[in-house]
Tab-separated table of C-alpha atoms in Angstrom:
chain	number	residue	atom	x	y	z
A	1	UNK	CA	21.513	-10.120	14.448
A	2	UNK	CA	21.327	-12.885	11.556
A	3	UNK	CA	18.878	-11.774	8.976
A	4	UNK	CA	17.040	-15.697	8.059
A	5	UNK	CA	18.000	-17.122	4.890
A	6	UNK	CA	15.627	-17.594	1.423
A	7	UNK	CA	16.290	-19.933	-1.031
A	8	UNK	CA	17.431	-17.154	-3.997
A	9	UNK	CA	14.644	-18.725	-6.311
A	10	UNK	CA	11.916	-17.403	-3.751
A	11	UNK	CA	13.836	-13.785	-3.773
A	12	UNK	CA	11.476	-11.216	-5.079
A	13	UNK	CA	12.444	-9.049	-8.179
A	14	UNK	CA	12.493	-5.542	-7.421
A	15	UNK	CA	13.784	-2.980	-10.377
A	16	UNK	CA	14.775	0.087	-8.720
A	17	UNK	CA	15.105	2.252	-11.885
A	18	UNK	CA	11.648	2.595	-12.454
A	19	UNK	CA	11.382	5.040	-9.317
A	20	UNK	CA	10.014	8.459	-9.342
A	21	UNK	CA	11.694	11.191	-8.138
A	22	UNK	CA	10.375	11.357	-3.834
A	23	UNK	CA	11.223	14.107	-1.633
A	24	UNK	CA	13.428	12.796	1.353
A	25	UNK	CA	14.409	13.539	4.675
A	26	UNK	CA	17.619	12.464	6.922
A	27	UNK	CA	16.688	9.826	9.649
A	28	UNK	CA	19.721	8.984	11.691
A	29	UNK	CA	22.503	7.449	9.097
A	30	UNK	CA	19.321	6.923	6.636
A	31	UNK	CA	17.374	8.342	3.714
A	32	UNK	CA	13.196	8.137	4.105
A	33	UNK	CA	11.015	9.263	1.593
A	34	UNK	CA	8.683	12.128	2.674
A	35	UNK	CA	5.847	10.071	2.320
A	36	UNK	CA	5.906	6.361	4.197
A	37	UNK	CA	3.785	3.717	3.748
A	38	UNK	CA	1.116	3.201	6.289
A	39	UNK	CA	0.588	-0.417	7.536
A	40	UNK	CA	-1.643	0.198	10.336
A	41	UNK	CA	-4.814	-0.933	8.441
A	42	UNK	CA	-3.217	-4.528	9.087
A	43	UNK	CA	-4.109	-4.066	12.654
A	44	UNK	CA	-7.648	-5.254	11.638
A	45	UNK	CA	-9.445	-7.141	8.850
A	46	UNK	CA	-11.875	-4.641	8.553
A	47	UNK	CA	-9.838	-2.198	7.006
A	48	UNK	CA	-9.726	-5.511	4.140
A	49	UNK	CA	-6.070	-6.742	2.308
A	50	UNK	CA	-4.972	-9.061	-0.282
A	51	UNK	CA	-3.415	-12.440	-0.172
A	52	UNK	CA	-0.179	-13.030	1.226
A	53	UNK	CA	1.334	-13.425	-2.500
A	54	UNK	CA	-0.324	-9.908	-3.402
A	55	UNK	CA	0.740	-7.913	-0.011
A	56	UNK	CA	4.632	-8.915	-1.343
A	57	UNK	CA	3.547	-7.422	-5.335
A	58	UNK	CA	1.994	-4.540	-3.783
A	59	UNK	CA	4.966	-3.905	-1.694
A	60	UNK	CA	7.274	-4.744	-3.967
A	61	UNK	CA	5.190	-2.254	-6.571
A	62	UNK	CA	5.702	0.332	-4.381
A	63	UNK	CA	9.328	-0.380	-3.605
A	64	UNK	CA	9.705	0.278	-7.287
A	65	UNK	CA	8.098	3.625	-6.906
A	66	UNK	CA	10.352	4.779	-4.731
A	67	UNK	CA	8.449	4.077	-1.479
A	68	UNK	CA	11.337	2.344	0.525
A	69	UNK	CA	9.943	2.530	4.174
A	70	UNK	CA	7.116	1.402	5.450
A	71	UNK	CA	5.398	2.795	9.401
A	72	UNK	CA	3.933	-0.083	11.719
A	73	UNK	CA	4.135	-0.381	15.205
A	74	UNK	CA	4.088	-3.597	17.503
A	75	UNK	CA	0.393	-3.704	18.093
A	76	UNK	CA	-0.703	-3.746	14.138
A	77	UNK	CA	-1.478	-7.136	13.565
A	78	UNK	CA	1.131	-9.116	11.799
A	79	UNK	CA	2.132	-6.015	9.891
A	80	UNK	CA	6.264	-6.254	11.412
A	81	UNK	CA	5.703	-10.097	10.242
A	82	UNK	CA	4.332	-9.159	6.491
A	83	UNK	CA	6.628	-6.353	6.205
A	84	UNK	CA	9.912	-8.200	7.310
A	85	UNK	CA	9.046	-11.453	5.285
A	86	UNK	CA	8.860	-9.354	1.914
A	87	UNK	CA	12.191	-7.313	2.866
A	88	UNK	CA	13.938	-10.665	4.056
A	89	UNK	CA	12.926	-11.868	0.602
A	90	UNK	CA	14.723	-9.228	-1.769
A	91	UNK	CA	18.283	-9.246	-3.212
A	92	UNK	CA	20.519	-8.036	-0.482
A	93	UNK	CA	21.620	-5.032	-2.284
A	94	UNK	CA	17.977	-3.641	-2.218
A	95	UNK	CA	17.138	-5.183	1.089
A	96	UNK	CA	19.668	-2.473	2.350
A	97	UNK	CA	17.945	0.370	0.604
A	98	UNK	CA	14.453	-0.678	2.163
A	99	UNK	CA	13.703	0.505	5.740
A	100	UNK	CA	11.381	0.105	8.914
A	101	UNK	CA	9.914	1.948	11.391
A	102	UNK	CA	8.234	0.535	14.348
A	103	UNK	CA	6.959	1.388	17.264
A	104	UNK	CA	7.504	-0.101	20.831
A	105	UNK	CA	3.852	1.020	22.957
A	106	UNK	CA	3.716	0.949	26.413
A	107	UNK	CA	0.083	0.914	27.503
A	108	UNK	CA	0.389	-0.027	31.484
A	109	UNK	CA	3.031	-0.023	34.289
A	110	UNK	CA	6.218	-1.772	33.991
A	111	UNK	CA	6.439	-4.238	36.611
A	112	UNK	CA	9.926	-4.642	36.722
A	113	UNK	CA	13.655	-2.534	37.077
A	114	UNK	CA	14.147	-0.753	33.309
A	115	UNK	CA	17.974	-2.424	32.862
A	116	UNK	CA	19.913	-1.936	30.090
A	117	UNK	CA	18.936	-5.972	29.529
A	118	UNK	CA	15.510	-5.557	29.717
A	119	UNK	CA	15.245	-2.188	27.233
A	120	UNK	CA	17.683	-4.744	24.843
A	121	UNK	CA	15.504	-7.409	25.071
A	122	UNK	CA	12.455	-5.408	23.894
A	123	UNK	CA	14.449	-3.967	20.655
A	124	UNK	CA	15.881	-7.712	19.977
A	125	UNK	CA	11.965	-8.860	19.431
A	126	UNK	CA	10.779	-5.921	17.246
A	127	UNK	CA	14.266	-7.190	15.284
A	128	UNK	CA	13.318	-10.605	15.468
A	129	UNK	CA	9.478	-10.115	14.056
A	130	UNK	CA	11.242	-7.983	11.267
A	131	UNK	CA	13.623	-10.498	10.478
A	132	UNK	CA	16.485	-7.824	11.123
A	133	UNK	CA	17.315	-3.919	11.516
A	134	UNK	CA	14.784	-1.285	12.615
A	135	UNK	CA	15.825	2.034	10.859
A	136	UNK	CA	13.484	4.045	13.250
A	137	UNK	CA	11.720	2.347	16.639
A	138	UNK	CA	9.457	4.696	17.590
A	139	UNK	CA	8.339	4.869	21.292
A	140	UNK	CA	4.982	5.444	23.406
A	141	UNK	CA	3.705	5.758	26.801
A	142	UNK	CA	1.382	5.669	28.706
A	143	UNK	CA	1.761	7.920	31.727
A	144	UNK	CA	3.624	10.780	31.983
A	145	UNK	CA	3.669	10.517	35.672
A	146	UNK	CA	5.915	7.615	35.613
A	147	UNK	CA	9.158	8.660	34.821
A	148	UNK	CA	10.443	5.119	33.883
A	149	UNK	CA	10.207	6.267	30.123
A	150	UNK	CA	13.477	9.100	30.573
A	151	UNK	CA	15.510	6.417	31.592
A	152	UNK	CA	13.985	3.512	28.837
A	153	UNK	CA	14.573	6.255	26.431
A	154	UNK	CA	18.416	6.427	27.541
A	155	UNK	CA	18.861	2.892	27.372
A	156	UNK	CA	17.205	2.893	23.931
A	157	UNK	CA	19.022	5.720	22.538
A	158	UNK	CA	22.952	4.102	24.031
A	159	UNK	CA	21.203	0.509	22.213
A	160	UNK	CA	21.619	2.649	18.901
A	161	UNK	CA	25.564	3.162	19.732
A	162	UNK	CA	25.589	-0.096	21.315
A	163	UNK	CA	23.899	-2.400	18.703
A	164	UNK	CA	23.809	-0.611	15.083
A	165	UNK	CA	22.737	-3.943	13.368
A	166	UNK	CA	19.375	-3.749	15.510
A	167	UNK	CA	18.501	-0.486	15.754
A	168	UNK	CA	19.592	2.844	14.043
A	169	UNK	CA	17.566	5.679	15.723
A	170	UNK	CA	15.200	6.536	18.186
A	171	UNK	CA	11.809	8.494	18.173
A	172	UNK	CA	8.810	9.740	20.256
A	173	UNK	CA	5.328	8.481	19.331
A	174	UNK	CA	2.520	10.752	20.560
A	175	UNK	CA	4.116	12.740	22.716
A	176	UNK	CA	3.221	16.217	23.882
A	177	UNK	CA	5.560	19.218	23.776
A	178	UNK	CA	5.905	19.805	27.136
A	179	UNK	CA	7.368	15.679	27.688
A	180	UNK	CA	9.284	15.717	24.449
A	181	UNK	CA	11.286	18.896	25.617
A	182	UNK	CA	11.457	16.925	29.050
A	183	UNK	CA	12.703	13.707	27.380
A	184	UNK	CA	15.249	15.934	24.733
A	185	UNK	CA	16.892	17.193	28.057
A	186	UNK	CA	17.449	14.168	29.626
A	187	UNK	CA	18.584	12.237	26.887
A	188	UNK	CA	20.539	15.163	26.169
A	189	UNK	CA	22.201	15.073	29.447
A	190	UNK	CA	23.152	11.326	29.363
A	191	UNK	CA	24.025	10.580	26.390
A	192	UNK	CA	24.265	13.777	24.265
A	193	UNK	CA	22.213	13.178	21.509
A	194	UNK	CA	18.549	12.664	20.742
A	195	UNK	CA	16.272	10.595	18.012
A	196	UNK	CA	13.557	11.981	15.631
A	197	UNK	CA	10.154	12.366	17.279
A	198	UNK	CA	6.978	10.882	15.574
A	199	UNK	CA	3.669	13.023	16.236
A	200	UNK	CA	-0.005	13.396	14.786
A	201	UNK	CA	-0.353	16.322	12.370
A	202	UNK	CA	-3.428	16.953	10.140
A	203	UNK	CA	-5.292	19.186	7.876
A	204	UNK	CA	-7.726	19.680	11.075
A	205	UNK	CA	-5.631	18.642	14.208
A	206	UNK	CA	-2.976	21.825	13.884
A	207	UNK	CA	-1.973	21.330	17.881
A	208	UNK	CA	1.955	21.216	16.840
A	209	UNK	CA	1.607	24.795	15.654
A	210	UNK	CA	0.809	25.718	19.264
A	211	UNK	CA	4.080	24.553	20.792
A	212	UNK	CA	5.772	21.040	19.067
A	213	UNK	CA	7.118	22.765	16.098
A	214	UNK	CA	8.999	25.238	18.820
A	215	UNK	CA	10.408	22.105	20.413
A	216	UNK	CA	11.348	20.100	17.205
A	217	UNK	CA	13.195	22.891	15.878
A	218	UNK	CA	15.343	23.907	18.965
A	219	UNK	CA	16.270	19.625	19.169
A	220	UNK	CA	16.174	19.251	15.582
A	221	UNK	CA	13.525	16.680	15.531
A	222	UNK	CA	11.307	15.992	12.794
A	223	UNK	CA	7.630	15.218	12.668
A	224	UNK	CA	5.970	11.974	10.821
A	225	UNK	CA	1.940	13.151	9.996
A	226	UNK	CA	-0.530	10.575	9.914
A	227	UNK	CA	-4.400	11.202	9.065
A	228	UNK	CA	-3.440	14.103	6.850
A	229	UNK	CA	-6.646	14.136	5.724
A	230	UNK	CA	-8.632	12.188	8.066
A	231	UNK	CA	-10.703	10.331	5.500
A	232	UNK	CA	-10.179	10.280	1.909
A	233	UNK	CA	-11.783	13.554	0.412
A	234	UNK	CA	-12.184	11.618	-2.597
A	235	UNK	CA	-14.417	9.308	-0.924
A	236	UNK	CA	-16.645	12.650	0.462
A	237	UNK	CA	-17.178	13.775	-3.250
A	238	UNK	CA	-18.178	10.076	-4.426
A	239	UNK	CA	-20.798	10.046	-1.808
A	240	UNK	CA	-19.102	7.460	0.628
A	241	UNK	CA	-19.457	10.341	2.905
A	242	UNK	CA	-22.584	11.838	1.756
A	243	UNK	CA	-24.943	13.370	4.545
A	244	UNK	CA	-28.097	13.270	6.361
A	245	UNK	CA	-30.270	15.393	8.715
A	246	UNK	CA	-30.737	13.533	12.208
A	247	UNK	CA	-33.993	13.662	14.124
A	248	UNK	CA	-32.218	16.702	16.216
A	249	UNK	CA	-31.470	18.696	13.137
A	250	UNK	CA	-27.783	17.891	13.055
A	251	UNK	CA	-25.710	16.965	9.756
A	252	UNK	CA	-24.097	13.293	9.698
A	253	UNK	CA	-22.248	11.303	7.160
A	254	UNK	CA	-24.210	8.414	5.942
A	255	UNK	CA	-21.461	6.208	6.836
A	256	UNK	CA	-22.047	7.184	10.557
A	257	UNK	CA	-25.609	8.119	10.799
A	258	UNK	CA	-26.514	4.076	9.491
A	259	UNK	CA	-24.194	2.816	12.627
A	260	UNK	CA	-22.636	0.641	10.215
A	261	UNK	CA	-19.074	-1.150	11.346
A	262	UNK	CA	-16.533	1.866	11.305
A	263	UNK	CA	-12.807	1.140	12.294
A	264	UNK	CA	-11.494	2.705	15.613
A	265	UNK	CA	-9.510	5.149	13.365
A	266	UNK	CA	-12.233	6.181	11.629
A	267	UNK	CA	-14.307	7.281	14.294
A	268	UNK	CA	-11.624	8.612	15.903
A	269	UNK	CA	-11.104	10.665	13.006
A	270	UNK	CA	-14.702	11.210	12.865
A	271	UNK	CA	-14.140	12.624	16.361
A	272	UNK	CA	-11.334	15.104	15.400
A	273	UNK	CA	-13.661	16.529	12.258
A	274	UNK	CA	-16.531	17.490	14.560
A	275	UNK	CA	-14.279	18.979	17.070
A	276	UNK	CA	-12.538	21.094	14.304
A	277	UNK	CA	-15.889	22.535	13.113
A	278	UNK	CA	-19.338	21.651	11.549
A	279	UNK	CA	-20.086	19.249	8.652
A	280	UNK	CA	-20.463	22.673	6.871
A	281	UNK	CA	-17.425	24.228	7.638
A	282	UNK	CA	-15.986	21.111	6.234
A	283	UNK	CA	-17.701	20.877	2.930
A	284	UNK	CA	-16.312	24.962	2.504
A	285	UNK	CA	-12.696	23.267	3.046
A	286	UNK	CA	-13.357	20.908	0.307
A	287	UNK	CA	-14.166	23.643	-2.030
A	288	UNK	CA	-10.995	25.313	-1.583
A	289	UNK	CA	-9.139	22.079	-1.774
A	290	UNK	CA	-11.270	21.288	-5.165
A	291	UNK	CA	-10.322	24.478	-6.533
A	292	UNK	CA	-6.355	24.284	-5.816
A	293	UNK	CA	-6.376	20.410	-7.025
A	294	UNK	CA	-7.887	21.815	-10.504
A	295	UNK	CA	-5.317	24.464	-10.821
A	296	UNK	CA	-2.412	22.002	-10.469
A	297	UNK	CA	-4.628	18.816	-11.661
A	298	UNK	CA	-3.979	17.160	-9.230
A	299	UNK	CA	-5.860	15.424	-6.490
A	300	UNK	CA	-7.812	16.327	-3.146
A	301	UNK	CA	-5.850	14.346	-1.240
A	302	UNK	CA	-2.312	15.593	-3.208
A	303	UNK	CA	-3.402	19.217	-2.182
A	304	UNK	CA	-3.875	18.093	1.697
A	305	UNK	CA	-0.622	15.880	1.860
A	306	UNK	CA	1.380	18.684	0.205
A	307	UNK	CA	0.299	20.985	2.729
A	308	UNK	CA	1.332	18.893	5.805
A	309	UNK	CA	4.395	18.308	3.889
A	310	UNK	CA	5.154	21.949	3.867
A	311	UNK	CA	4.237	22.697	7.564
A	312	UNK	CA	7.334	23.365	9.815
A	313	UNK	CA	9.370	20.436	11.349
A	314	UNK	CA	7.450	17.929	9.114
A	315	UNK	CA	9.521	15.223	7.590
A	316	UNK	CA	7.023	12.692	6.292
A	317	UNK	CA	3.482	12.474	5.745
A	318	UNK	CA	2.622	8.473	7.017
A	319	UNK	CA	-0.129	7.473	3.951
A	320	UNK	CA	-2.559	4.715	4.959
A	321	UNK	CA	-1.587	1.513	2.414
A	322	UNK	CA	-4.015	-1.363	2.123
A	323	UNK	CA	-1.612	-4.395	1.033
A	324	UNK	CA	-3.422	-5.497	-2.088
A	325	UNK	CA	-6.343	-3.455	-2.242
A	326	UNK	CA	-5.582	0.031	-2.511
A	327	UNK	CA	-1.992	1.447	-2.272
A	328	UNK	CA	-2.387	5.043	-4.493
A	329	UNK	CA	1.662	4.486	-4.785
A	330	UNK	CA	1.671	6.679	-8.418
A	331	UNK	CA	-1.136	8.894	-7.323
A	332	UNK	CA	0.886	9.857	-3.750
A	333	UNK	CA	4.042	10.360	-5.713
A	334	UNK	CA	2.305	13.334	-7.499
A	335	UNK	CA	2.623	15.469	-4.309
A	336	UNK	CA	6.289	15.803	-5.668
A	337	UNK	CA	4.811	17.351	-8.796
A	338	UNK	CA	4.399	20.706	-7.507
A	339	UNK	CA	4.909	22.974	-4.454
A	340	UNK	CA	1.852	25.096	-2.805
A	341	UNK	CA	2.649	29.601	-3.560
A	342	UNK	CA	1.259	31.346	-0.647
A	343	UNK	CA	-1.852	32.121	-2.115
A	344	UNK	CA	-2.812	28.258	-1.844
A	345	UNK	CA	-1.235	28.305	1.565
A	346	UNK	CA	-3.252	31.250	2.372
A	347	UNK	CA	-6.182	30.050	1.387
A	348	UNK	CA	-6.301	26.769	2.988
A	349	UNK	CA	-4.993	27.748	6.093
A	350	UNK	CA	-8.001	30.434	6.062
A	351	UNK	CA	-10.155	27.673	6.279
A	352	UNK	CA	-8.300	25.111	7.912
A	353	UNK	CA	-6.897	27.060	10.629
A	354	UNK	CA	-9.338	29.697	10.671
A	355	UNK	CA	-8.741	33.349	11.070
A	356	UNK	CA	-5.596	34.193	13.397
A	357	UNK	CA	-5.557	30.724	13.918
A	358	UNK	CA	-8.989	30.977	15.952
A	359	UNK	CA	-9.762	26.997	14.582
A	360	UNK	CA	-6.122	25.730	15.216
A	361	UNK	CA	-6.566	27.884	19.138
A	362	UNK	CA	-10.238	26.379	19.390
A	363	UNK	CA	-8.933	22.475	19.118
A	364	UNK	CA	-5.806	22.762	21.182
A	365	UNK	CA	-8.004	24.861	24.183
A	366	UNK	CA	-10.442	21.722	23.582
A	367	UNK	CA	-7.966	18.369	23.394
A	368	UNK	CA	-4.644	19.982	25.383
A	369	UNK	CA	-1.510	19.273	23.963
A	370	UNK	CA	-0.417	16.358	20.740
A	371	UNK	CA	-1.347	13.170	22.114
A	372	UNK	CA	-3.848	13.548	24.858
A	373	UNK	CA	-6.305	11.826	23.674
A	374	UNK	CA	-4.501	8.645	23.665
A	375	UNK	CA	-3.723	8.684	26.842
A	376	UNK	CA	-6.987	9.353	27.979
A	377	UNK	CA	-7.534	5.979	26.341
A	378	UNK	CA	-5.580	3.758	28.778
């Protein structure tokens, strides 16, 4: 596929020896930083973003950093658009050392017989809104009880043999453990190999201990975490999240109790905090975080992200990036300061996970299996 052309006086400058020193992980042929920049707050203008000229310095700024791939997904606004113009616009010999991920959601039955045309055609216009090669297309759907995903997963993994210049691997997207074994064995059987599966893992939601990890390691998958934190604990200890006493006696954040205009995500992480425990419980997890961040001075949110980062099968935590607003690009890179001993490990996941993992038990026997709750969605 023909990446457009840019008049060279419109490329933007990029200076690639300024980078700091990232973790990585191996994605198919590729190299991805262990943390990935987030574009899913482009989904909706209430998350807020900059112009179109600061999006490009802000990506370009983190570029720079050493943040060369960036996670989006088909239904996130014009976030394939923003992030393919800006890599479409660098020299070639950094354009190659930038990378996507996508995602290709299936929310509703396919009407029509999955062909090795159709399943091509589908890639081709995640390519095309990029402007060229996906490094990672992630995939969803919606039903497990239609199979039609084993064999659009076949197509889409032979597409990666097939077509190179479109597509370079393939991965799950919400999936539970059960289904991803299911899909690792089919695949498997066709085709003999497999992609790198992408699934939700958080400080709270610790559902992959229960069985994904199990399956990721006996298919030598890898796990991309988003929400590691749910909400900014930075933004708990400057009040954003301060609380209140309802009329029933129950604790609620400010920012919840007023009804004001929350983002889906944000209730829905909302959601996941009171089904891990009590507003309480939470502030006692804060503590321990506070505590660990002074001892390496660090931040809140370092401490959380380096945990995820050293859970089993995790390749990348996926860090929420507001294009010219907020991007934290030399903050995030301190989680590559320092490593968590066991006693930090220990003592988060005594509070996190709860005694003999009676937390991590309680939210799994409540929500089932990594992904559930999407599907109860559509």
């Amino acid at each position: 596929m023909a990446i457009p052309y840019f008049n060279p006086r419109s490329l933007i400058s990029v200076d690639l020896s300024r980078q700091f020193q990232l973790e990585t992980f191996e994605v198919g042929p590729h190299r991805f930083p262990r943390l990935l920049n987030g574009l899913w707050q482009l989904a909706s203008p209430s998350w807020g973003s900059g112009s179109a000229k600061d999006q490009n310095i802000a990506l370009a700024q983190l570029v720079e950093q050493g943040f060369v791939a960036a996670d989006m997904a088909d239904h996130y606004g014009d976030a394939e658009l923003v992030y393919g113009g800006f890599r479409n616009s660098l020299a070639p010999e950094i354009r190659e050392q930038v990378y996507a991920a996508t995602k290709w959601c299936i929310f509703s039955p396919v009407e029509e017989p999955i062909t090795t045309e159709w399943v091509l055609k589908q890639v081709k216009e995640r390519c095309l809104r990029l402007g060229g090669r996906v490094e990672l297309l992630q995939f969803h759907w919606y039903d497990y009880e239609a199979k039609e995903y084993l064999d659009i997963l076949v197509e889409l993994v032979r597409i990666t043999l097939s077509h190179p210049e479109l597509v370079s691997t393939i991965g799950l997207c919400n999936f539970d453990s059960q289904h991803t074994r299911e899909a690792c064995e089919y695949v498997l059987g066709k085709t003999g190999t497999v992609g790198i599966v992408s699934n939700q893992f958080s400080l709270l939601d610790a559902r992959p201990r229960q069985k994904m990890c199990d399956v990721c390691n006996k298919y030598g998958l890898k796990l991309l975490a988003y929400g590691s934190f749910q909400v900014r604990p930075e933004d708990i200890l400057r009040g954003k999240w301060a609380y209140t006493v309802t009329a029933k006696g129950e604790l609620l954040p400010l920012i919840v109790s007023r009804n004001q205009c929350l983002t889906r995500p944000t209730w829905q992480y909302f959601d996941m905090m009171n089904t891990w425990g009590s507003w309480e419980e939470f502030q006692v997890l804060l503590e321990v975080l506070s505590s660990i961040a002074q001892k390496y001075g660090v931040s809140l949110t370092n401490i959380a992200t380096r945990w995820v980062l050293q859970q089993p099968a995790v390749g990348a935590v996926i860090v929420g990036t507001r294009l010219g607003v907020s991007a934290h690009g030399k903050e995030n890179a301190r989680v590559f300061d320092f490593e968590l001993d066991d006693v930090d490990m220990k003592a988060i996941n005594a509070v996190a996970l709860g005694e003999d993992f009676g937390k991590a038990n309680a939210v799994y026997a409540q929500l089932g299996d990594c992904g559930n709750e999407y599907r109860a969605m559509h």
